[in-house]
XYZ file of C-alpha atoms in Angstrom:
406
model
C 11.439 11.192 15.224
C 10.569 10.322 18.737
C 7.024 11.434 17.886
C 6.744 9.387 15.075
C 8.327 6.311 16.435
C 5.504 6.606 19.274
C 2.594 7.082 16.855
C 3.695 4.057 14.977
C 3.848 1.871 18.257
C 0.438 3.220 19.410
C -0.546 1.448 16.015
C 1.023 -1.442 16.050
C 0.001 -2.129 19.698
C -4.072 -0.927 19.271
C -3.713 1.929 21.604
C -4.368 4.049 18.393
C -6.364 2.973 15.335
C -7.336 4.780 12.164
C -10.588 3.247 11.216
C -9.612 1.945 7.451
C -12.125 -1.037 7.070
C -14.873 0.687 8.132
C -14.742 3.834 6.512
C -13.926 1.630 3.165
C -17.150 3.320 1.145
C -15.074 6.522 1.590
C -11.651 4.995 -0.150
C -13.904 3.692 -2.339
C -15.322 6.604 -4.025
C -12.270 8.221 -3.829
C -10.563 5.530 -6.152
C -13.617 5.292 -8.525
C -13.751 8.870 -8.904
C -9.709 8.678 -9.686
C -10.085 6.002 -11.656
C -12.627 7.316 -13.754
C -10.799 10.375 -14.566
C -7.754 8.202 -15.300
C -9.759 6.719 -17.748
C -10.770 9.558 -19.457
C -7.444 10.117 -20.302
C -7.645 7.515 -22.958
C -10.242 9.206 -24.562
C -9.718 12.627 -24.319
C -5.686 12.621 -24.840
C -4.739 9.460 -25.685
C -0.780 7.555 -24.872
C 1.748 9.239 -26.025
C 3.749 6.571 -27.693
C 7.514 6.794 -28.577
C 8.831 6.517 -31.996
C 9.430 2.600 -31.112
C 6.026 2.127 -31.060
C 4.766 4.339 -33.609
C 7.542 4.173 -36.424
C 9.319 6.931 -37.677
C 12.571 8.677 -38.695
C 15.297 10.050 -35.399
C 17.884 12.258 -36.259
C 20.475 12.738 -33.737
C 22.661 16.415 -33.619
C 26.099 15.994 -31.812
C 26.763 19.888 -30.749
C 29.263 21.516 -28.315
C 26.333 23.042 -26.529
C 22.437 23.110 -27.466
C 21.433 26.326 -28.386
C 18.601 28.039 -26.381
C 16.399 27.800 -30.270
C 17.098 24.267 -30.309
C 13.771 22.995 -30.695
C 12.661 25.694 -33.223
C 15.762 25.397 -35.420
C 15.269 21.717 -35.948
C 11.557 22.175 -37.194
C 12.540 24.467 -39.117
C 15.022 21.979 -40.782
C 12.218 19.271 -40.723
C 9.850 21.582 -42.840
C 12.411 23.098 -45.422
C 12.731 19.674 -46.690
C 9.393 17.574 -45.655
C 6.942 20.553 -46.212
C 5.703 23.306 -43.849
C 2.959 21.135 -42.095
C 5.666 18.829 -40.936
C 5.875 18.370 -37.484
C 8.998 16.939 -35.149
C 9.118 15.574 -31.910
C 12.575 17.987 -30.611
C 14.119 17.238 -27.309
C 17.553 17.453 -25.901
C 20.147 14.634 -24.158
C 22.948 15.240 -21.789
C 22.808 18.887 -22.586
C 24.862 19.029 -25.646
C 23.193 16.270 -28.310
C 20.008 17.265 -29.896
C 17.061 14.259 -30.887
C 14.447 15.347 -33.432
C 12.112 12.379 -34.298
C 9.375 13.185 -37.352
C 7.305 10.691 -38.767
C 8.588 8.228 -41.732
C 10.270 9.342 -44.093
C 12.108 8.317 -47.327
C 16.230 7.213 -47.519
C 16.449 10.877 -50.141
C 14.473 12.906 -47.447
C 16.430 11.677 -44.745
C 20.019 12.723 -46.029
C 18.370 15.853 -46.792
C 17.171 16.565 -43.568
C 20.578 15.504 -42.054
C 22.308 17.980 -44.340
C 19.650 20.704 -42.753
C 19.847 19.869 -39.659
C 23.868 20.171 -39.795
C 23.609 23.417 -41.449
C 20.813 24.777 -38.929
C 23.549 24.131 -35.744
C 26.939 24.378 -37.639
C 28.408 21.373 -38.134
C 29.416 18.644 -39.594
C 27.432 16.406 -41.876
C 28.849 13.402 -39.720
C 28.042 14.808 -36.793
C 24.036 14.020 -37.893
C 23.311 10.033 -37.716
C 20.335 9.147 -38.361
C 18.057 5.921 -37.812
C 14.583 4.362 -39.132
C 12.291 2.522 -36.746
C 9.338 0.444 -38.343
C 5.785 0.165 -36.332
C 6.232 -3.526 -36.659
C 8.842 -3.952 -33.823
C 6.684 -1.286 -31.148
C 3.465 -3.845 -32.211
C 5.646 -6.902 -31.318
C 7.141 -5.987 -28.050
C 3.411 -4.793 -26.940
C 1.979 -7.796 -28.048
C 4.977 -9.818 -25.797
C 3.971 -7.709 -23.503
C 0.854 -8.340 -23.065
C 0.416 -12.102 -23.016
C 3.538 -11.774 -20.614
C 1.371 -9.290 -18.611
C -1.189 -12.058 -18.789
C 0.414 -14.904 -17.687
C 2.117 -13.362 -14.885
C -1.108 -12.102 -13.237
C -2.603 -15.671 -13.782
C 0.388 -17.237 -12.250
C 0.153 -14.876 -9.594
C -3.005 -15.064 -8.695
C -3.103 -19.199 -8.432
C 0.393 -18.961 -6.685
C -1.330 -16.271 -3.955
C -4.462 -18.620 -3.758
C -2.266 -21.242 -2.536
C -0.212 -19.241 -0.154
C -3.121 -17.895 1.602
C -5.515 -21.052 1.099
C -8.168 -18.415 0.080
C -9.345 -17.589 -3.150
C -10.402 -13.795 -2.061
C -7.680 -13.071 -0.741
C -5.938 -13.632 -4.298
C -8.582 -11.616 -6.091
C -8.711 -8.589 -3.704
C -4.910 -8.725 -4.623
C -5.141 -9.270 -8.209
C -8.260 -6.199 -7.808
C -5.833 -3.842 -6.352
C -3.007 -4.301 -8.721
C -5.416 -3.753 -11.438
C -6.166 -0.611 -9.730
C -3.022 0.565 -9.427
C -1.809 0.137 -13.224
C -5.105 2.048 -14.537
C -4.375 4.850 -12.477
C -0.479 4.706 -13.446
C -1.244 4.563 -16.907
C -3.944 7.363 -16.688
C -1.601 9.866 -15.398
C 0.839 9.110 -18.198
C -2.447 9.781 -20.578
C -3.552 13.507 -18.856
C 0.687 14.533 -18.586
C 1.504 13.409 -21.971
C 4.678 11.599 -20.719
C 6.489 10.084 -23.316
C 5.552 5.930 -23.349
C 8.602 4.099 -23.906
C 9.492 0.416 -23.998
C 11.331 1.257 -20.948
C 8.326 2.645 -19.606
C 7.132 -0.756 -20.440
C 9.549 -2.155 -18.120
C 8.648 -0.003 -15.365
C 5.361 -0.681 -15.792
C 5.796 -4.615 -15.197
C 8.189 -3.599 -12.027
C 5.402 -1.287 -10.386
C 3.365 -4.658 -10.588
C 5.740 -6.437 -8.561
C 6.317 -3.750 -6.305
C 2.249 -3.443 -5.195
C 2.027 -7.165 -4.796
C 5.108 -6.979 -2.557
C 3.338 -4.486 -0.644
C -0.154 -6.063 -0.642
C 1.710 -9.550 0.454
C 2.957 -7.932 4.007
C -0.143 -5.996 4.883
C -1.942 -9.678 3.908
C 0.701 -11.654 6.320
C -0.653 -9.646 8.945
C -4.351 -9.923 8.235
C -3.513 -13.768 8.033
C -1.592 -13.879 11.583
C -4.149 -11.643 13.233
C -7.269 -13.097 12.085
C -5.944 -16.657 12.684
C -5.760 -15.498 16.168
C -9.402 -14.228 16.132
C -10.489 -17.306 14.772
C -8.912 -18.893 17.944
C -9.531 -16.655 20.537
C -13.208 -15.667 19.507
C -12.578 -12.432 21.209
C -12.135 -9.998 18.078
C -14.215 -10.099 14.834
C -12.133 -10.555 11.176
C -12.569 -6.411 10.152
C -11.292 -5.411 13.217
C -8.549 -8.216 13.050
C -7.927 -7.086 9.385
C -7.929 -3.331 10.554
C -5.379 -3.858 13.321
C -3.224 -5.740 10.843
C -3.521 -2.354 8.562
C -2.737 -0.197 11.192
C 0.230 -2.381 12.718
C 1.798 -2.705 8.963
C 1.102 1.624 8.087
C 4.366 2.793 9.371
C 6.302 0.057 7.562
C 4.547 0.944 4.297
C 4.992 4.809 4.431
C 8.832 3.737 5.365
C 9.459 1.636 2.471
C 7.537 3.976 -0.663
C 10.031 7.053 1.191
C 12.837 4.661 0.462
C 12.170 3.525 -2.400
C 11.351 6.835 -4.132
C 14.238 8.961 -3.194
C 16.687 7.363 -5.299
C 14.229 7.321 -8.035
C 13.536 10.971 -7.047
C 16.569 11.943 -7.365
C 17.074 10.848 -11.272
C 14.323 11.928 -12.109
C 15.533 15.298 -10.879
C 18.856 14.876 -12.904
C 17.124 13.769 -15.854
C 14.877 16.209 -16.497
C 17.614 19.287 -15.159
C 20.992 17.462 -17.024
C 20.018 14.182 -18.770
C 16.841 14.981 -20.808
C 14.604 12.356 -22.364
C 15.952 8.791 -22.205
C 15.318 5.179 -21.024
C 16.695 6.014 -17.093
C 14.263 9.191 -16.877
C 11.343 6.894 -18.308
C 12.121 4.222 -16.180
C 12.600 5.785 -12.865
C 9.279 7.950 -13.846
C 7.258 4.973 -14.255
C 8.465 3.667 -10.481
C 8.012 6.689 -9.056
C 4.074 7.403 -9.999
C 4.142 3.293 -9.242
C 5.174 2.650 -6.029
C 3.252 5.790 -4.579
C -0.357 4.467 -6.034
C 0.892 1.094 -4.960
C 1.372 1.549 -1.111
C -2.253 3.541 -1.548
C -4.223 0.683 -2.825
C -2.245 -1.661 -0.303
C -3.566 -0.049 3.182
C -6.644 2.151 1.693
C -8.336 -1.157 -1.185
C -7.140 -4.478 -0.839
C -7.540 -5.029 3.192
C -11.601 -3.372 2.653
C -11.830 -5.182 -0.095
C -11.147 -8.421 1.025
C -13.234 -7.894 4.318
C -16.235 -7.229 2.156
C -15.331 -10.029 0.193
C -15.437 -12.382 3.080
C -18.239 -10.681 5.420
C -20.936 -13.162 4.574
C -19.027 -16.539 5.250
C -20.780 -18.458 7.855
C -17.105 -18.488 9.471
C -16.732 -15.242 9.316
C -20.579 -14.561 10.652
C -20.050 -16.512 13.580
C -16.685 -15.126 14.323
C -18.324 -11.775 14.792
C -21.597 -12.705 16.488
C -18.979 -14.525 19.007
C -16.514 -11.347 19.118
C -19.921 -9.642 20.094
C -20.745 -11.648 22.938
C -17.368 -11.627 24.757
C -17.190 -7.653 24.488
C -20.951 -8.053 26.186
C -19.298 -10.010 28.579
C -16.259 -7.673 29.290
C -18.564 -5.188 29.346
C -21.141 -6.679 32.062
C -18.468 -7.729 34.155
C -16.554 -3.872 34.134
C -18.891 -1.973 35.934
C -19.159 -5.087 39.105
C -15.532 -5.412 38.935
C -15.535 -1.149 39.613
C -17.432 -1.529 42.491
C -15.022 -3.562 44.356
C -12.241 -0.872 43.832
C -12.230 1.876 46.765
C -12.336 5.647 44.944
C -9.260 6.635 47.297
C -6.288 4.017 48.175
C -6.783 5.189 51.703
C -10.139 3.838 52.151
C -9.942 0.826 54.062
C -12.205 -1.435 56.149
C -10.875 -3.062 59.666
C -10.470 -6.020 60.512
C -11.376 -8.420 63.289
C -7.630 -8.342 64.360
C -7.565 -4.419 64.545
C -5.482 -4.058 61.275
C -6.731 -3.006 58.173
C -7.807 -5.041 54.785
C -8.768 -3.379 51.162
C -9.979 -4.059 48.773
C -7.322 -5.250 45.668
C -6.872 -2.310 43.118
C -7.895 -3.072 39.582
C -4.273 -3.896 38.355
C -4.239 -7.042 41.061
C -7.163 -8.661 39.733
C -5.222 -11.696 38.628
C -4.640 -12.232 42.459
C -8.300 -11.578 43.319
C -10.923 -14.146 43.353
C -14.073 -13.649 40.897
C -17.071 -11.206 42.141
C -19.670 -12.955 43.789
C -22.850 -11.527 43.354
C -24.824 -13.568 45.585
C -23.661 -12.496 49.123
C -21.961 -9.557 49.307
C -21.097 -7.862 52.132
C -21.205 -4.152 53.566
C -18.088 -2.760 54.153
C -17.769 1.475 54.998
C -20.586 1.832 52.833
C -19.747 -0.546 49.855
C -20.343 -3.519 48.611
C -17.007 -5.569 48.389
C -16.181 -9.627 48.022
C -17.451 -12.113 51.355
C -14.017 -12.883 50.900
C -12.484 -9.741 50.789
C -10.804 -9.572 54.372
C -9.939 -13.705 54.869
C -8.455 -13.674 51.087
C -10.965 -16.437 50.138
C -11.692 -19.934 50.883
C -8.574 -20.990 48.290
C -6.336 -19.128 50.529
C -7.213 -21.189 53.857
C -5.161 -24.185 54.398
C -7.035 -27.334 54.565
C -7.335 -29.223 57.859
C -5.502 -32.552 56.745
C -5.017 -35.522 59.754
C -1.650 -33.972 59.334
C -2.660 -30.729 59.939
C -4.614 -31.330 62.853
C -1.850 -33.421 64.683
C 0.222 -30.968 64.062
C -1.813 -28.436 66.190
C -2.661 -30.732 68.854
């Protein structure tokens, strides 16, 4: 733990930095290769919808205990009285009550089905309920859904436009959380997981999640490259890249706390549960929230440097960031040549004792290198100054001054 606590203040400080705006091309691909296979999944296998979406008969079997044949009982059931090319959708819940959904059938085919299914696990006739579902409600909650979908990601985006006074900093936002919900809903496509309305649901909360998370990686990039703005001393990637690297830590913390809970049904409802709204629901958060603290560090912090690399601001910012790391740079290697190479190198004095040079830590009490008259002192060149402490250091010779020495 101490390890990691280190690692995260190297980041957060800049004694460490993992390079994420300018190795974007690299995330890039990456996501456009993901992407594109997540949309292949539409193609090739297709959502698969729930009965609330596509319409259909459930049938629900109330038993002590499932059997181990559960699932090949019930289609048989299904076919004796819908014909053999019948299929069923057979899955248990909690353990003990069987759900067999089959496409639509008629009020006569569904008691008779009920009456097999009873007779297929031994038991009662009342022990089988059955219910119809028509497409027409699946078509009107997605169609609520989606101009809810729309208007929140309009609102959003003019509501993040304000906040950050920027307009690309809203759509690199709005970019990434389009990102994330392709690739959500593409692994639901290539695993076949069952889409629910309350897969719906999740699906709206993993929105809200990776605009949480892309909201405190952009509060640093705003702090930070306010700062460079001011300064002039750092460009707006690197600003943006520190902010990145000071905000990692806190992003792999909060996905590992958010998804153990979530973890943890999922585990109980796939071992005890079985198919339901909570295993749906947690299922869509978990896939979620793990894309969503991806695209937060690794798209929308590259993305919205590229977005803003040819503003004249932004232009001059670096061109000036350039010219005080020239600067630092010129003025390193003359400020190294007024350090001794051993602490016991010393020059003397006229009074016998002995005066160094300051060490590089003391520079703040050292006056600036002059380059036009330096001296020779045991071989080096040090300050004119060096041994006095500097003109600034000499008391000046007031009337007072000079009375007082008379």
């Amino acid at each position: 733990m101490s390890r990691m606590a280190d690692w995260g203040n190297d980041l957060y400080t800049g004694k460490r930095s993992i390079d994420f705006v300018g190795r974007s091309r690299t995330w890039y691909l990456w996501s456009a290769l993901i992407m594109v296979v997540a949309a292949l999944g539409f193609v090739v296998q297709g959502l698969n919808l729930s009965l609330e979406f596509t319409g259909g008969s459930e049938f629900r079997v109330a038993t002590q205990s499932a059997p181990s044949d559960y699932e090949q009982r019930a289609t048989d059931a299904v076919r004796e009285v819908a014909g053999g090319d019948s299929s069923a959708n057979v899955s248990t819940l909690g353990g003990s009550t069987v759900r067999v959904q089959t496409e639509e059938l008629s009020n006569d085919e569904a008691r008779q089905v009920s009456r097999a299914l009873a007779t297929a696990f031994d038991v009662e006739t009342n022990k089988v309920s059955s219910n119809f579902i028509g497409p027409s409600w699946g078509k009107s909650v997605s169609q609520q859904a989606l101009r809810a979908l729309v208007v929140f990601l309009v609102l959003t985006t003019a509501m993040m436009a304000l906040y950050y006074r920027n307009l690309k900093m809203a759509v690199a936002s709005m970019i990434a959380l389009a990102h994330d919900m392709l690739i959500t809903v593409g692994i639901y496509t290539w695993t076949g997981f069952e889409v629910s309305p309350a897969t719906m649901i999740g699906f709206l909360t993993v929105l809200g999640y990776s605009l949480y998370d892309t909201v405190v990686v952009f509060d640093h990039v705003k702090e930070n490259t306010r700062a460079a703005f001011a300064n002039r001393r750092m460009s707006f990637a690197d600003a943006a890249n520190l902010a990145v690297n000071q905000t990692l830590v806190r992003s792999i913390n909060t996905t590992v706390i958010a998804n153990l809970p979530v973890l943890a049904v999922i585990i109980i409802g796939f071992a005890v549960l079985g198919p339901g709204t909570l295993l749906d629901l947690s299922l869509a958060l978990f896939i979620g929230t793990t894309v969503g603290a991806f695209s937060s560090v690794f798209i929308a912090t590259p993305l919205l440097v590229d977005l803003r690399r040819k503003d004249p601001e932004v232009v001059k910012l670096a061109a000036d960031a350039d010219k005080h790391q020239a600067r630092e740079q010129r003025r390193s290697p003359v400020l190294a040549t007024s350090v001794p190479a051993d602490s016991s190198e010393s020059a003397s004095s006229p009074s016998g004792t002995s005066a160094t040079t300051p060490a590089s830590g003391d520079r703040q009490d050292a006056e600036p290198v002059d380059t036009d008259g330096p001296q020779t002192v045991t071989g080096r060149k040090v300050h004119k100054y060096a041994q006095s402490g500097g003109p600034r250091n000499q008391p000046k010779k007031t009337p007072r001054n000079r009375r007082g020495t008379s």
